[in-house]
């Protein structure tokens, strides 16, 4: 509590001190009023992105107003008992599946990526979406074909994902895995891994020196949670391999002048 104020009063007080505008907030006293506020916020949320207000949200927080009741309810092990988050269904858009490309990961695993007719979804334009593997495509997504119309959404309002087939095209082309690696031309091995619920098909490049595999590995170790190498992302990692600046992992520890110039950084202590 702030100066003995109730929650909404405390929020207004803080905004007054900061000279900012009070965000969207409703005080309700009945259950039907609560659901009315939830619906009003949903309608408002669906227009925020198009209105350009920069407030993309995936839900609303419902809190108890009175401090005395909050004290009675207390705190749980992970969150207060006087607040709950209400999540809205993800915004769904429909677009055409133009094709599927296969990306090589750092372990050699090939991942299918949907190439989509660009469409607006949850505030951004989506043109690509991860498809995981062939089993996921055929079992979970209803076996979409190239040229089909599909629905997409953003998982957690962030990651674009294909949801389902909306309509079939008479010119549909079945999605198949490559037998030759798109990055190096090496042989691709098909494997089956078992889980508790089903078997999953996976495809792996057998070439340990595959440039796509190397570039993905460079990009991975440059991430903040791994080695945190400033400037080392997907684009630079690919240049390391294609321009033969760092043809193997050992070259990152040497980090020659050419690599420094490309990254625009001086990785001291690396």
mmCIF file of N, CA, C and O in Angstrom, residues 3-74:
data_model
loop_
_atom_site.group_PDB
_atom_site.id
_atom_site.type_symbol
_atom_site.label_atom_id
_atom_site.label_comp_id
_atom_site.label_asym_id
_atom_site.label_seq_id
_atom_site.Cartn_x
_atom_site.Cartn_y
_atom_site.Cartn_z
ATOM 1 N N UNK A 3 0.800 5.106 1.105
ATOM 2 C CA UNK A 3 0.141 6.160 1.876
ATOM 3 C C UNK A 3 -1.278 5.770 2.276
ATOM 4 O O UNK A 3 -2.164 6.624 2.387
ATOM 5 N N UNK A 4 -1.525 4.494 2.481
ATOM 6 C CA UNK A 4 -2.843 4.028 2.883
ATOM 7 C C UNK A 4 -3.873 4.054 1.782
ATOM 8 O O UNK A 4 -5.058 3.897 2.040
ATOM 9 N N UNK A 5 -3.455 4.256 0.537
ATOM 10 C CA UNK A 5 -4.396 4.323 -0.584
ATOM 11 C C UNK A 5 -4.753 2.926 -1.060
ATOM 12 O O UNK A 5 -3.990 1.972 -0.905
ATOM 13 N N UNK A 6 -5.949 2.822 -1.677
ATOM 14 C CA UNK A 6 -6.308 1.576 -2.338
ATOM 15 C C UNK A 6 -5.476 1.466 -3.620
ATOM 16 O O UNK A 6 -4.824 2.424 -4.051
ATOM 17 N N UNK A 7 -5.524 0.275 -4.249
ATOM 18 C CA UNK A 7 -4.615 0.005 -5.364
ATOM 19 C C UNK A 7 -4.785 1.001 -6.517
ATOM 20 O O UNK A 7 -3.791 1.559 -7.006
ATOM 21 N N UNK A 8 -6.005 1.210 -7.000
ATOM 22 C CA UNK A 8 -6.221 2.113 -8.131
ATOM 23 C C UNK A 8 -5.812 3.541 -7.785
ATOM 24 O O UNK A 8 -5.256 4.266 -8.622
ATOM 25 N N UNK A 9 -6.041 3.945 -6.535
ATOM 26 C CA UNK A 9 -5.644 5.291 -6.104
ATOM 27 C C UNK A 9 -4.119 5.412 -6.077
ATOM 28 O O UNK A 9 -3.559 6.450 -6.453
ATOM 29 N N UNK A 10 -3.453 4.344 -5.645
ATOM 30 C CA UNK A 10 -1.992 4.352 -5.617
ATOM 31 C C UNK A 10 -1.418 4.457 -7.023
ATOM 32 O O UNK A 10 -0.440 5.176 -7.262
ATOM 33 N N UNK A 11 -2.041 3.743 -7.975
ATOM 34 C CA UNK A 11 -1.585 3.820 -9.362
ATOM 35 C C UNK A 11 -1.729 5.237 -9.910
ATOM 36 O O UNK A 11 -0.823 5.770 -10.561
ATOM 37 N N UNK A 12 -2.887 5.838 -9.661
ATOM 38 C CA UNK A 12 -3.114 7.199 -10.122
ATOM 39 C C UNK A 12 -2.116 8.175 -9.497
ATOM 40 O O UNK A 12 -1.625 9.100 -10.149
ATOM 41 N N UNK A 13 -1.787 7.947 -8.212
ATOM 42 C CA UNK A 13 -0.838 8.811 -7.511
ATOM 43 C C UNK A 13 0.555 8.712 -8.145
ATOM 44 O O UNK A 13 1.233 9.723 -8.378
ATOM 45 N N UNK A 14 0.986 7.486 -8.443
ATOM 46 C CA UNK A 14 2.300 7.284 -9.060
ATOM 47 C C UNK A 14 2.359 7.939 -10.432
ATOM 48 O O UNK A 14 3.357 8.584 -10.790
ATOM 49 N N UNK A 15 1.289 7.803 -11.210
ATOM 50 C CA UNK A 15 1.263 8.420 -12.537
ATOM 51 C C UNK A 15 1.305 9.945 -12.431
ATOM 52 O O UNK A 15 1.899 10.624 -13.274
ATOM 53 N N UNK A 16 0.665 10.476 -11.392
ATOM 54 C CA UNK A 16 0.711 11.929 -11.180
ATOM 55 C C UNK A 16 2.135 12.390 -10.888
ATOM 56 O O UNK A 16 2.601 13.407 -11.430
ATOM 57 N N UNK A 17 2.846 11.647 -10.064
ATOM 58 C CA UNK A 17 4.233 11.982 -9.738
ATOM 59 C C UNK A 17 5.142 11.902 -10.960
ATOM 60 O O UNK A 17 6.063 12.707 -11.118
ATOM 61 N N UNK A 18 4.859 10.933 -11.804
ATOM 62 C CA UNK A 18 5.722 10.709 -12.980
ATOM 63 C C UNK A 18 5.295 11.534 -14.191
ATOM 64 O O UNK A 18 6.024 11.591 -15.189
ATOM 65 N N UNK A 19 4.109 12.134 -14.124
ATOM 66 C CA UNK A 19 3.610 12.900 -15.257
ATOM 67 C C UNK A 19 3.212 12.033 -16.430
ATOM 68 O O UNK A 19 3.270 12.464 -17.585
ATOM 69 N N UNK A 20 2.805 10.792 -16.145
ATOM 70 C CA UNK A 20 2.389 9.866 -17.205
ATOM 71 C C UNK A 20 0.879 9.683 -17.177
ATOM 72 O O UNK A 20 0.196 10.135 -16.266
ATOM 73 N N UNK A 21 0.393 8.995 -18.218
ATOM 74 C CA UNK A 21 -1.051 8.794 -18.343
ATOM 75 C C UNK A 21 -1.461 7.475 -17.702
ATOM 76 O O UNK A 21 -0.775 6.466 -17.834
ATOM 77 N N UNK A 22 -2.578 7.497 -17.003
ATOM 78 C CA UNK A 22 -3.104 6.284 -16.385
ATOM 79 C C UNK A 22 -3.486 5.270 -17.467
ATOM 80 O O UNK A 22 -4.190 5.602 -18.419
ATOM 81 N N UNK A 23 -2.982 4.038 -17.399
ATOM 82 C CA UNK A 23 -3.334 3.037 -18.406
ATOM 83 C C UNK A 23 -4.800 2.624 -18.275
ATOM 84 O O UNK A 23 -5.507 3.056 -17.372
ATOM 85 N N UNK A 24 -5.224 1.785 -19.197
ATOM 86 C CA UNK A 24 -6.605 1.323 -19.181
ATOM 87 C C UNK A 24 -6.869 0.520 -17.907
ATOM 88 O O UNK A 24 -6.204 -0.477 -17.636
ATOM 89 N N UNK A 25 -7.832 0.988 -17.123
ATOM 90 C CA UNK A 25 -8.132 0.374 -15.829
ATOM 91 C C UNK A 25 -9.612 0.548 -15.523
ATOM 92 O O UNK A 25 -10.176 1.629 -15.718
ATOM 93 N N UNK A 26 -10.241 -0.543 -15.074
ATOM 94 C CA UNK A 26 -11.657 -0.486 -14.711
ATOM 95 C C UNK A 26 -11.833 -0.976 -13.281
ATOM 96 O O UNK A 26 -11.239 -1.978 -12.882
ATOM 97 N N UNK A 27 -12.663 -0.280 -12.510
ATOM 98 C CA UNK A 27 -13.057 -0.750 -11.184
ATOM 99 C C UNK A 27 -14.452 -1.347 -11.314
ATOM 100 O O UNK A 27 -15.371 -0.701 -11.816
ATOM 101 N N UNK A 28 -14.619 -2.589 -10.874
ATOM 102 C CA UNK A 28 -15.909 -3.266 -10.982
ATOM 103 C C UNK A 28 -16.307 -3.815 -9.612
ATOM 104 O O UNK A 28 -15.441 -4.067 -8.751
ATOM 105 N N UNK A 29 -17.604 -4.017 -9.426
ATOM 106 C CA UNK A 29 -18.126 -4.444 -8.119
ATOM 107 C C UNK A 29 -18.983 -5.702 -8.211
ATOM 108 O O UNK A 29 -19.323 -6.283 -7.193
ATOM 109 N N UNK A 30 -19.338 -6.112 -9.431
ATOM 110 C CA UNK A 30 -20.167 -7.307 -9.607
ATOM 111 C C UNK A 30 -19.516 -8.235 -10.629
ATOM 112 O O UNK A 30 -18.742 -7.794 -11.476
ATOM 113 N N UNK A 31 -19.869 -9.518 -10.554
ATOM 114 C CA UNK A 31 -19.285 -10.495 -11.458
ATOM 115 C C UNK A 31 -19.594 -10.160 -12.910
ATOM 116 O O UNK A 31 -18.709 -10.241 -13.778
ATOM 117 N N UNK A 32 -20.842 -9.755 -13.207
ATOM 118 C CA UNK A 32 -21.187 -9.433 -14.601
ATOM 119 C C UNK A 32 -20.416 -8.217 -15.098
ATOM 120 O O UNK A 32 -20.074 -8.127 -16.289
ATOM 121 N N UNK A 33 -20.122 -7.272 -14.192
ATOM 122 C CA UNK A 33 -19.331 -6.105 -14.574
ATOM 123 C C UNK A 33 -17.883 -6.510 -14.876
ATOM 124 O O UNK A 33 -17.235 -5.927 -15.745
ATOM 125 N N UNK A 34 -17.403 -7.507 -14.137
ATOM 126 C CA UNK A 34 -16.048 -7.989 -14.363
ATOM 127 C C UNK A 34 -15.914 -8.560 -15.771
ATOM 128 O O UNK A 34 -14.990 -8.217 -16.511
ATOM 129 N N UNK A 35 -16.859 -9.428 -16.163
ATOM 130 C CA UNK A 35 -16.780 -10.024 -17.496
ATOM 131 C C UNK A 35 -17.016 -8.985 -18.587
ATOM 132 O O UNK A 35 -16.467 -9.101 -19.685
ATOM 133 N N UNK A 36 -17.802 -7.972 -18.285
ATOM 134 C CA UNK A 36 -17.986 -6.888 -19.242
ATOM 135 C C UNK A 36 -16.663 -6.146 -19.454
ATOM 136 O O UNK A 36 -16.312 -5.788 -20.581
ATOM 137 N N UNK A 37 -15.909 -5.922 -18.371
ATOM 138 C CA UNK A 37 -14.614 -5.257 -18.483
ATOM 139 C C UNK A 37 -13.618 -6.119 -19.259
ATOM 140 O O UNK A 37 -12.837 -5.610 -20.073
ATOM 141 N N UNK A 38 -13.646 -7.430 -19.024
ATOM 142 C CA UNK A 38 -12.768 -8.346 -19.756
ATOM 143 C C UNK A 38 -13.064 -8.283 -21.252
ATOM 144 O O UNK A 38 -12.149 -8.240 -22.082
ATOM 145 N N UNK A 39 -14.345 -8.252 -21.613
ATOM 146 C CA UNK A 39 -14.726 -8.196 -23.027
ATOM 147 C C UNK A 39 -14.367 -6.843 -23.634
ATOM 148 O O UNK A 39 -13.911 -6.763 -24.784
ATOM 149 N N UNK A 40 -14.572 -5.759 -22.887
ATOM 150 C CA UNK A 40 -14.216 -4.436 -23.396
ATOM 151 C C UNK A 40 -12.722 -4.346 -23.670
ATOM 152 O O UNK A 40 -12.289 -3.770 -24.670
ATOM 153 N N UNK A 41 -11.937 -4.903 -22.772
ATOM 154 C CA UNK A 41 -10.494 -4.886 -22.974
ATOM 155 C C UNK A 41 -10.102 -5.730 -24.180
ATOM 156 O O UNK A 41 -9.169 -5.383 -24.919
ATOM 157 N N UNK A 42 -10.798 -6.853 -24.389
ATOM 158 C CA UNK A 42 -10.498 -7.691 -25.556
ATOM 159 C C UNK A 42 -10.734 -6.925 -26.846
ATOM 160 O O UNK A 42 -9.927 -6.965 -27.780
ATOM 161 N N UNK A 43 -11.873 -6.232 -26.931
ATOM 162 C CA UNK A 43 -12.180 -5.451 -28.134
ATOM 163 C C UNK A 43 -11.155 -4.335 -28.325
ATOM 164 O O UNK A 43 -10.732 -4.055 -29.453
ATOM 165 N N UNK A 44 -10.770 -3.710 -27.228
ATOM 166 C CA UNK A 44 -9.772 -2.647 -27.300
ATOM 167 C C UNK A 44 -8.425 -3.212 -27.722
ATOM 168 O O UNK A 44 -7.725 -2.641 -28.557
ATOM 169 N N UNK A 45 -8.085 -4.375 -27.162
ATOM 170 C CA UNK A 45 -6.814 -5.034 -27.500
ATOM 171 C C UNK A 45 -6.714 -5.336 -28.978
ATOM 172 O O UNK A 45 -5.666 -5.154 -29.597
ATOM 173 N N UNK A 46 -7.805 -5.778 -29.591
ATOM 174 C CA UNK A 46 -7.791 -6.131 -31.004
ATOM 175 C C UNK A 46 -7.610 -4.932 -31.909
ATOM 176 O O UNK A 46 -7.315 -5.087 -33.096
ATOM 177 N N UNK A 47 -7.813 -3.714 -31.385
ATOM 178 C CA UNK A 47 -7.642 -2.516 -32.213
ATOM 179 C C UNK A 47 -6.346 -1.774 -31.900
ATOM 180 O O UNK A 47 -5.966 -0.865 -32.630
ATOM 181 N N UNK A 48 -5.660 -2.156 -30.814
ATOM 182 C CA UNK A 48 -4.460 -1.419 -30.413
ATOM 183 C C UNK A 48 -3.360 -1.501 -31.458
ATOM 184 O O UNK A 48 -2.691 -0.525 -31.766
ATOM 185 N N UNK A 49 -3.147 -2.713 -32.012
ATOM 186 C CA UNK A 49 -2.060 -2.870 -32.979
ATOM 187 C C UNK A 49 -2.327 -2.031 -34.222
ATOM 188 O O UNK A 49 -1.462 -1.317 -34.710
ATOM 189 N N UNK A 50 -3.549 -2.103 -34.753
ATOM 190 C CA UNK A 50 -3.872 -1.345 -35.958
ATOM 191 C C UNK A 50 -3.883 0.152 -35.688
ATOM 192 O O UNK A 50 -3.636 0.964 -36.573
ATOM 193 N N UNK A 51 -4.170 0.549 -34.440
ATOM 194 C CA UNK A 51 -4.181 1.968 -34.097
ATOM 195 C C UNK A 51 -2.772 2.504 -33.855
ATOM 196 O O UNK A 51 -2.576 3.707 -33.716
ATOM 197 N N UNK A 52 -1.801 1.603 -33.798
ATOM 198 C CA UNK A 52 -0.423 2.025 -33.637
ATOM 199 C C UNK A 52 -0.098 2.571 -32.266
ATOM 200 O O UNK A 52 0.789 3.413 -32.122
ATOM 201 N N UNK A 53 -0.791 2.092 -31.214
ATOM 202 C CA UNK A 53 -0.552 2.613 -29.868
ATOM 203 C C UNK A 53 0.603 1.904 -29.158
ATOM 204 O O UNK A 53 0.991 2.296 -28.071
ATOM 205 N N UNK A 54 1.133 0.850 -29.775
ATOM 206 C CA UNK A 54 2.284 0.175 -29.208
ATOM 207 C C UNK A 54 2.036 -0.507 -27.883
ATOM 208 O O UNK A 54 2.888 -0.484 -26.995
ATOM 209 N N UNK A 55 0.856 -1.101 -27.704
ATOM 210 C CA UNK A 55 0.523 -1.748 -26.430
ATOM 211 C C UNK A 55 -0.022 -3.153 -26.655
ATOM 212 O O UNK A 55 -1.069 -3.514 -26.171
ATOM 213 N N UNK A 56 0.712 -3.944 -27.425
ATOM 214 C CA UNK A 56 0.271 -5.306 -27.687
ATOM 215 C C UNK A 56 0.255 -6.108 -26.393
ATOM 216 O O UNK A 56 1.234 -6.143 -25.667
ATOM 217 N N UNK A 57 -0.863 -6.739 -26.079
ATOM 218 C CA UNK A 57 -0.995 -7.544 -24.863
ATOM 219 C C UNK A 57 -1.642 -8.870 -25.189
ATOM 220 O O UNK A 57 -2.298 -9.024 -26.218
ATOM 221 N N UNK A 58 -1.445 -9.842 -24.315
ATOM 222 C CA UNK A 58 -2.068 -11.152 -24.532
ATOM 223 C C UNK A 58 -3.087 -11.472 -23.462
ATOM 224 O O UNK A 58 -3.581 -12.585 -23.382
ATOM 225 N N UNK A 59 -3.413 -10.487 -22.588
ATOM 226 C CA UNK A 59 -4.411 -10.759 -21.555
ATOM 227 C C UNK A 59 -4.643 -9.551 -20.663
ATOM 228 O O UNK A 59 -4.239 -8.432 -20.980
ATOM 229 N N UNK A 60 -5.301 -9.815 -19.560
ATOM 230 C CA UNK A 60 -5.654 -8.764 -18.611
ATOM 231 C C UNK A 60 -5.432 -9.306 -17.202
ATOM 232 O O UNK A 60 -5.594 -10.512 -16.962
ATOM 233 N N UNK A 61 -5.030 -8.442 -16.282
ATOM 234 C CA UNK A 61 -4.817 -8.854 -14.889
ATOM 235 C C UNK A 61 -5.998 -8.379 -14.044
ATOM 236 O O UNK A 61 -6.374 -7.209 -14.078
ATOM 237 N N UNK A 62 -6.578 -9.301 -13.297
ATOM 238 C CA UNK A 62 -7.713 -9.000 -12.423
ATOM 239 C C UNK A 62 -7.218 -9.024 -10.982
ATOM 240 O O UNK A 62 -6.651 -10.029 -10.523
ATOM 241 N N UNK A 63 -7.387 -7.902 -10.266
ATOM 242 C CA UNK A 63 -6.863 -7.782 -8.906
ATOM 243 C C UNK A 63 -7.962 -7.364 -7.928
ATOM 244 O O UNK A 63 -8.914 -6.684 -8.311
ATOM 245 N N UNK A 64 -7.779 -7.748 -6.680
ATOM 246 C CA UNK A 64 -8.630 -7.259 -5.603
ATOM 247 C C UNK A 64 -8.191 -5.835 -5.262
ATOM 248 O O UNK A 64 -6.995 -5.558 -5.121
ATOM 249 N N UNK A 65 -9.142 -4.927 -5.124
ATOM 250 C CA UNK A 65 -8.838 -3.515 -4.909
ATOM 251 C C UNK A 65 -8.458 -3.208 -3.449
ATOM 252 O O UNK A 65 -7.469 -2.528 -3.193
ATOM 253 N N UNK A 66 -9.213 -3.708 -2.500
ATOM 254 C CA UNK A 66 -9.054 -3.297 -1.100
ATOM 255 C C UNK A 66 -7.862 -3.985 -0.439
ATOM 256 O O UNK A 66 -7.713 -5.204 -0.495
ATOM 257 N N UNK A 67 -7.056 -3.176 0.235
ATOM 258 C CA UNK A 67 -5.848 -3.696 0.877
ATOM 259 C C UNK A 67 -6.154 -4.653 2.025
ATOM 260 O O UNK A 67 -5.407 -5.604 2.265
ATOM 261 N N UNK A 68 -7.255 -4.406 2.744
ATOM 262 C CA UNK A 68 -7.597 -5.288 3.869
ATOM 263 C C UNK A 68 -7.924 -6.696 3.382
ATOM 264 O O UNK A 68 -7.548 -7.692 4.017
ATOM 265 N N UNK A 69 -8.641 -6.783 2.253
ATOM 266 C CA UNK A 69 -8.969 -8.104 1.694
ATOM 267 C C UNK A 69 -7.703 -8.767 1.151
ATOM 268 O O UNK A 69 -7.528 -9.983 1.263
ATOM 269 N N UNK A 70 -6.807 -7.987 0.570
ATOM 270 C CA UNK A 70 -5.548 -8.534 0.069
ATOM 271 C C UNK A 70 -4.755 -9.187 1.202
ATOM 272 O O UNK A 70 -4.196 -10.273 1.044
ATOM 273 N N UNK A 71 -4.714 -8.518 2.340
ATOM 274 C CA UNK A 71 -3.982 -9.061 3.485
ATOM 275 C C UNK A 71 -4.593 -10.378 3.951
ATOM 276 O O UNK A 71 -3.893 -11.305 4.336
ATOM 277 N N UNK A 72 -5.923 -10.446 3.898
ATOM 278 C CA UNK A 72 -6.606 -11.676 4.308
ATOM 279 C C UNK A 72 -6.293 -12.818 3.346
ATOM 280 O O UNK A 72 -6.039 -13.952 3.768
ATOM 281 N N UNK A 73 -6.288 -12.527 2.062
ATOM 282 C CA UNK A 73 -6.017 -13.560 1.054
ATOM 283 C C UNK A 73 -4.556 -13.988 1.090
ATOM 284 O O UNK A 73 -4.243 -15.167 0.901
ATOM 285 N N UNK A 74 -3.660 -13.048 1.292
ATOM 286 C CA UNK A 74 -2.243 -13.370 1.423
ATOM 287 C C UNK A 74 -1.561 -13.737 0.108
ATOM 288 O O UNK A 74 -2.082 -13.477 -0.981
#
